[in-house]
Short mmCIF file of C-alpha atoms in Angstrom, two decimals:
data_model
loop_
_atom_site.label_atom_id
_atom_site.label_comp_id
_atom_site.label_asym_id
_atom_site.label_seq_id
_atom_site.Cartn_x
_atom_site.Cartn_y
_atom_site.Cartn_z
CA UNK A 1 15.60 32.19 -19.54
CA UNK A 2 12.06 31.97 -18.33
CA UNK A 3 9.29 34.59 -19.47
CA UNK A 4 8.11 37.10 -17.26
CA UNK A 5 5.31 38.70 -19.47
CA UNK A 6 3.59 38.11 -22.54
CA UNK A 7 2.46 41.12 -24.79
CA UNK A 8 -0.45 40.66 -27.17
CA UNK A 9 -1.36 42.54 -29.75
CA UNK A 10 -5.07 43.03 -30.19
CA UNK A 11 -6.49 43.43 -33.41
CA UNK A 12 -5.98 40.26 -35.33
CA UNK A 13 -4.82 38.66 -32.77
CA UNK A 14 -7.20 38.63 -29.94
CA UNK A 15 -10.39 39.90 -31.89
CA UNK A 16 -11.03 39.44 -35.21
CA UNK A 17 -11.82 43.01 -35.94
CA UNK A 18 -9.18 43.45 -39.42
CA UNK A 19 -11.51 42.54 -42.10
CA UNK A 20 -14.73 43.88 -40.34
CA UNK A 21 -12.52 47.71 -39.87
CA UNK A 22 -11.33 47.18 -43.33
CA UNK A 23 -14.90 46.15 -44.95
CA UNK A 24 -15.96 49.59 -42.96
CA UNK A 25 -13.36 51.27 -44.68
CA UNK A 26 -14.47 50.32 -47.81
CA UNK A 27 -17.70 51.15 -47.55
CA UNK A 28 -17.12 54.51 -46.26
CA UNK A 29 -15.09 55.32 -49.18
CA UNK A 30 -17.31 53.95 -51.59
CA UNK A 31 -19.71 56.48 -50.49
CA UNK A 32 -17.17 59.64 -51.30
CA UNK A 33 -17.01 58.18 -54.55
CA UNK A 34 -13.33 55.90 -54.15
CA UNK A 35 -13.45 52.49 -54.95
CA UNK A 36 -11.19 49.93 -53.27
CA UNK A 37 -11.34 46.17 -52.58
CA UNK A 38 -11.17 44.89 -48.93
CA UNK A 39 -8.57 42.58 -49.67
CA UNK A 40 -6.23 45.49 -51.23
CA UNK A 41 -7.29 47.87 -47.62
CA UNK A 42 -6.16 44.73 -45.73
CA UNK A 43 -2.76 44.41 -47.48
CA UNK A 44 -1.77 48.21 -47.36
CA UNK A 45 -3.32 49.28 -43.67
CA UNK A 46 -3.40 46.22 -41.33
CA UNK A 47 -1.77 47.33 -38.07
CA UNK A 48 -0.52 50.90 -39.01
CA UNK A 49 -0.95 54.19 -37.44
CA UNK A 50 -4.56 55.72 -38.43
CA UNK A 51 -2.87 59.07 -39.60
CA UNK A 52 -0.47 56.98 -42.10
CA UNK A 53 -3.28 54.88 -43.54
CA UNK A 54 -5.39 58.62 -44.17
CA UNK A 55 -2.02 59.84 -45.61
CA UNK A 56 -2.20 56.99 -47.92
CA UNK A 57 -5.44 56.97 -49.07
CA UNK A 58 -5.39 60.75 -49.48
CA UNK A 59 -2.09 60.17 -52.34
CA UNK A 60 -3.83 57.31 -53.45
CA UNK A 61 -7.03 58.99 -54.55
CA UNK A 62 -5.44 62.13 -55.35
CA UNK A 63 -7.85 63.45 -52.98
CA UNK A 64 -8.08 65.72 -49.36
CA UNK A 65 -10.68 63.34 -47.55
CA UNK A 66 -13.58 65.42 -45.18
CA UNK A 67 -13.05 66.52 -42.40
CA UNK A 68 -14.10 64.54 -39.84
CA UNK A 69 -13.08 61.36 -41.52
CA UNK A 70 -11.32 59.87 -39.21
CA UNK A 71 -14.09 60.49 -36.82
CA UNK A 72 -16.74 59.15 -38.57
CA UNK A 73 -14.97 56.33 -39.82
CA UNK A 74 -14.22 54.91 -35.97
CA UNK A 75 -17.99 55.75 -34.77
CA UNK A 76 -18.77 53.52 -37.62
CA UNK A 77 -16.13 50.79 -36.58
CA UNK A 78 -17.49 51.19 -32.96
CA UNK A 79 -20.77 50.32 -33.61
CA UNK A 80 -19.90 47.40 -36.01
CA UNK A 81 -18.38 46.04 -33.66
CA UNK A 82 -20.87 46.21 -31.20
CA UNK A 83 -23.29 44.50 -33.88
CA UNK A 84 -20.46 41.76 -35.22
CA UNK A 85 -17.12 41.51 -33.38
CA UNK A 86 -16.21 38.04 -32.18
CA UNK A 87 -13.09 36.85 -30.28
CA UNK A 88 -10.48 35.01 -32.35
CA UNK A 89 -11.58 31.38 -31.87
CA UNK A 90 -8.99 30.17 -29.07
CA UNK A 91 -8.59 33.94 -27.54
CA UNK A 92 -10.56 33.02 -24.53
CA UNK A 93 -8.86 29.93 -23.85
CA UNK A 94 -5.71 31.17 -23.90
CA UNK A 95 -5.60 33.95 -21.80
CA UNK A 96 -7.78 31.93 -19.17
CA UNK A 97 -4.67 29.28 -18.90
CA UNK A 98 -1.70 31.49 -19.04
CA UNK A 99 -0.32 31.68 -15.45
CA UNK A 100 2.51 34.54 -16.84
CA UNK A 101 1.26 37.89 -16.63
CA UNK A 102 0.11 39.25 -20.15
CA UNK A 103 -0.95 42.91 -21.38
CA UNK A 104 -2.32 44.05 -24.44
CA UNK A 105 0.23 46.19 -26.77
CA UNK A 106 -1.84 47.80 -29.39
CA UNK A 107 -1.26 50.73 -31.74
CA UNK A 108 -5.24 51.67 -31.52
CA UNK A 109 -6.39 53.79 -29.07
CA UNK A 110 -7.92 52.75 -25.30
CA UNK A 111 -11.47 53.53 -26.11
CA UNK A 112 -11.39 51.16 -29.05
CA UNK A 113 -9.48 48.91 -27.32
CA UNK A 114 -11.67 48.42 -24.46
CA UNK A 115 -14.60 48.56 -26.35
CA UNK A 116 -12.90 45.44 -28.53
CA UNK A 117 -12.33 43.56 -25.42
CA UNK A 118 -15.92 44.52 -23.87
CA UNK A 119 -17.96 42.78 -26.69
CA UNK A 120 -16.06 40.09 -27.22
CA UNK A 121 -15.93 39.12 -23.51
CA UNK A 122 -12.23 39.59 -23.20
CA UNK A 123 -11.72 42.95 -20.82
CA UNK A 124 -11.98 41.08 -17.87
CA UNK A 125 -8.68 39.71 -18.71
CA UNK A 126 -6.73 43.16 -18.44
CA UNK A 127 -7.17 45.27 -16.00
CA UNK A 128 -6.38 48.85 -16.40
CA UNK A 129 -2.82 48.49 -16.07
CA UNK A 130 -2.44 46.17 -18.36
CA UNK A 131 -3.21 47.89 -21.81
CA UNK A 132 -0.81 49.78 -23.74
CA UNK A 133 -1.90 51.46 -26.71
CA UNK A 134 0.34 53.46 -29.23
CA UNK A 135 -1.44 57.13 -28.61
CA UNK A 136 -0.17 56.87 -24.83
CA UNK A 137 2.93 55.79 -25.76
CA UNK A 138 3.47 58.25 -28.27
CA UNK A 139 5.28 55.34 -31.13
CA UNK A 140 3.62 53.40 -33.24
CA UNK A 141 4.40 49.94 -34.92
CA UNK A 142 6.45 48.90 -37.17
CA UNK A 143 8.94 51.43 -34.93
CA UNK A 144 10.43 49.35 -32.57
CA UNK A 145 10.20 52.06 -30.12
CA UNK A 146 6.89 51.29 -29.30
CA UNK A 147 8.11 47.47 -28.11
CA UNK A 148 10.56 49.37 -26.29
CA UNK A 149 8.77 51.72 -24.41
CA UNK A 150 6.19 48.60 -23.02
CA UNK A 151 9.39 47.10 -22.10
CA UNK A 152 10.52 50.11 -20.40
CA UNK A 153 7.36 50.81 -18.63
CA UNK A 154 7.40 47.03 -17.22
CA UNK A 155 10.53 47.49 -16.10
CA UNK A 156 11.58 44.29 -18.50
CA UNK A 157 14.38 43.26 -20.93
CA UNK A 158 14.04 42.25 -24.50
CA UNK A 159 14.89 38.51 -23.48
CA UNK A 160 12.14 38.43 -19.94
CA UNK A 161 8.97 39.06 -22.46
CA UNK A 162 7.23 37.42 -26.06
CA UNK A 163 5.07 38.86 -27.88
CA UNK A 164 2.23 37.21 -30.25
CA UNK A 165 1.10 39.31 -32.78
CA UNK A 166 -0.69 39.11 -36.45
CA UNK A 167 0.38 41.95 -38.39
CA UNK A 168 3.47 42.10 -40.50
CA UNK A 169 4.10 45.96 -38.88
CA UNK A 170 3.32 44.37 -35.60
CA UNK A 171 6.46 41.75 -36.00
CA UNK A 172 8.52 44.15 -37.49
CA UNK A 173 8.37 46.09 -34.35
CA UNK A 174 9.08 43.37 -32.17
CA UNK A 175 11.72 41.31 -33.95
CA UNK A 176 13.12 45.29 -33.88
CA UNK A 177 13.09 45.77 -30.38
CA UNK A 178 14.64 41.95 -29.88
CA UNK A 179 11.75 40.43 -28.40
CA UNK A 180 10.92 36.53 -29.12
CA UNK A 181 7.76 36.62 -30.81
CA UNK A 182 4.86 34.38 -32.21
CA UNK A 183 3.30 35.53 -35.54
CA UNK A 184 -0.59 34.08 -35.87
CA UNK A 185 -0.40 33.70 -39.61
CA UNK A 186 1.25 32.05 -42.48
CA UNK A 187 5.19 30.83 -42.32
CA UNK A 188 5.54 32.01 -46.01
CA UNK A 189 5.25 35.86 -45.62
CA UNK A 190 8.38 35.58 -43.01
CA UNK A 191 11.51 36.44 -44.99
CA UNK A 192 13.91 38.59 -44.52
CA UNK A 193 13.75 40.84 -40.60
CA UNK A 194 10.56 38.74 -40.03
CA UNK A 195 12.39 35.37 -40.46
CA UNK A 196 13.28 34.88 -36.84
CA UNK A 197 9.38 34.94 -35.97
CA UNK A 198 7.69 31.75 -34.98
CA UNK A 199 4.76 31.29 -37.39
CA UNK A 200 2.15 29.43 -35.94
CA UNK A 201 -1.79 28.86 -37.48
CA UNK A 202 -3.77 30.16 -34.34
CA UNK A 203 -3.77 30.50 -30.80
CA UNK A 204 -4.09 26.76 -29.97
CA UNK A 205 -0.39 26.30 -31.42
CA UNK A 206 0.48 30.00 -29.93
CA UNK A 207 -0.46 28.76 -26.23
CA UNK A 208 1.93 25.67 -27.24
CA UNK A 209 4.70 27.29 -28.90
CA UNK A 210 4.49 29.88 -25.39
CA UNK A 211 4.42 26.90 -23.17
CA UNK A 212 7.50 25.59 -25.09
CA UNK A 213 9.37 29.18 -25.09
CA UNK A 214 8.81 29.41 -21.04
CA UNK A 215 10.28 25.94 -20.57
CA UNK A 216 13.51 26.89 -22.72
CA UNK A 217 16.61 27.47 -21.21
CA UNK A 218 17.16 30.13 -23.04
#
């Protein structure tokens, strides 16, 4: 069965925003007096909902964070990224030789996400119409619902569409809502309800393993 869209997730996966967010992170938190590593911010909030990963640091710290966290904490991201984001080496590449139409399918929110794209030269890819972010939607990964509803609102089924995406809550969501998908990553971390993922190393082998997925029969 051929492909008639390819979703992308952004963070990760098109940008390489995840340590730079999480290094923010850190460094906001250090200054409220909460120490944590960026490796351990990466492993507990990579691709989850922003209100889950305050949640979590709240119980973690034993702590009720400011108000205005959340706030500050993205104006901070925002202009870090306008100072140091940079494409994910290959993200250019691909989307300028995919002939399949492609969206993004993020759990941030559109100003982020546009602002992502606009610094690292990838917006002119998407178009308006093709974005998707979680706060529209109204789900957020690893819910499968929110795979569902871009399927829904492209008027696809699970088997027309693949998705590549970085994030263990990203594949969960996917795999969940029966979509063929490419994890950007290592093989090793996909056991269990991620073992049905394609690993691949980076976009390069993504672009091939999508190429390969289009030609299939099925």
């Amino acid at each position: 069965m051929s492909i008639e869209a390819v979703l992308f997730d952004c963070d990760g996966t098109l940008v390489d925003s995840e340590h730079l967010t999480n290094q923010v992170l850190v460094e906001y938190l250090a200054e409220l007096g909460h120490t944590m590593s960026v490796l351990d911010a990466l492993d507990a909030y990579v691709g989850l909902k922003m209100a889950d990963c305050v949640a979590d640091l709240e119980r973690r710290f034993r702590t009720t964070l400011p108000p205005g966290f959340v706030e500050v904490f993205r104006a901070r991201t925002a202009l870090a990224f306008t100072e140091r984001l940079r494409p994910i080496d290959g993200a250019d590449a691909m989307l300028s030789s995919l002939s399949l139409p492609f969206y993004v399918a993020s759990s941030g929110p559109r100003q982020k996400i546009e602002h992502s794209l606009t610094v690292t030269g990838l917006l002119r890819h998407f178009p308006n119409a093709n974005v998707f972010t979680a706060y529209e939607i109204g789900h957020w990964k690893p819910d499968p619902a929110f795979y569902r509803a871009v399927l829904s609102k492209l008027g696809l089924r699970p088997h027309q569409a693949v998705v590549v995406e970085d994030s263990v809550a990203g594949i969960r969501s996917a795999l969940g809502a029966g979509l063929r998908t490419i994890a950007l990553g290592p093989a090793e971390r996909l056991s269990g309800d991620l073992a049905s993922a394609l690993a691949v190393p980076d976009l390069a082998r993504a672009t091939e393993a999508l190429r390969r997925l289009h030609e299939s029969p099925s």
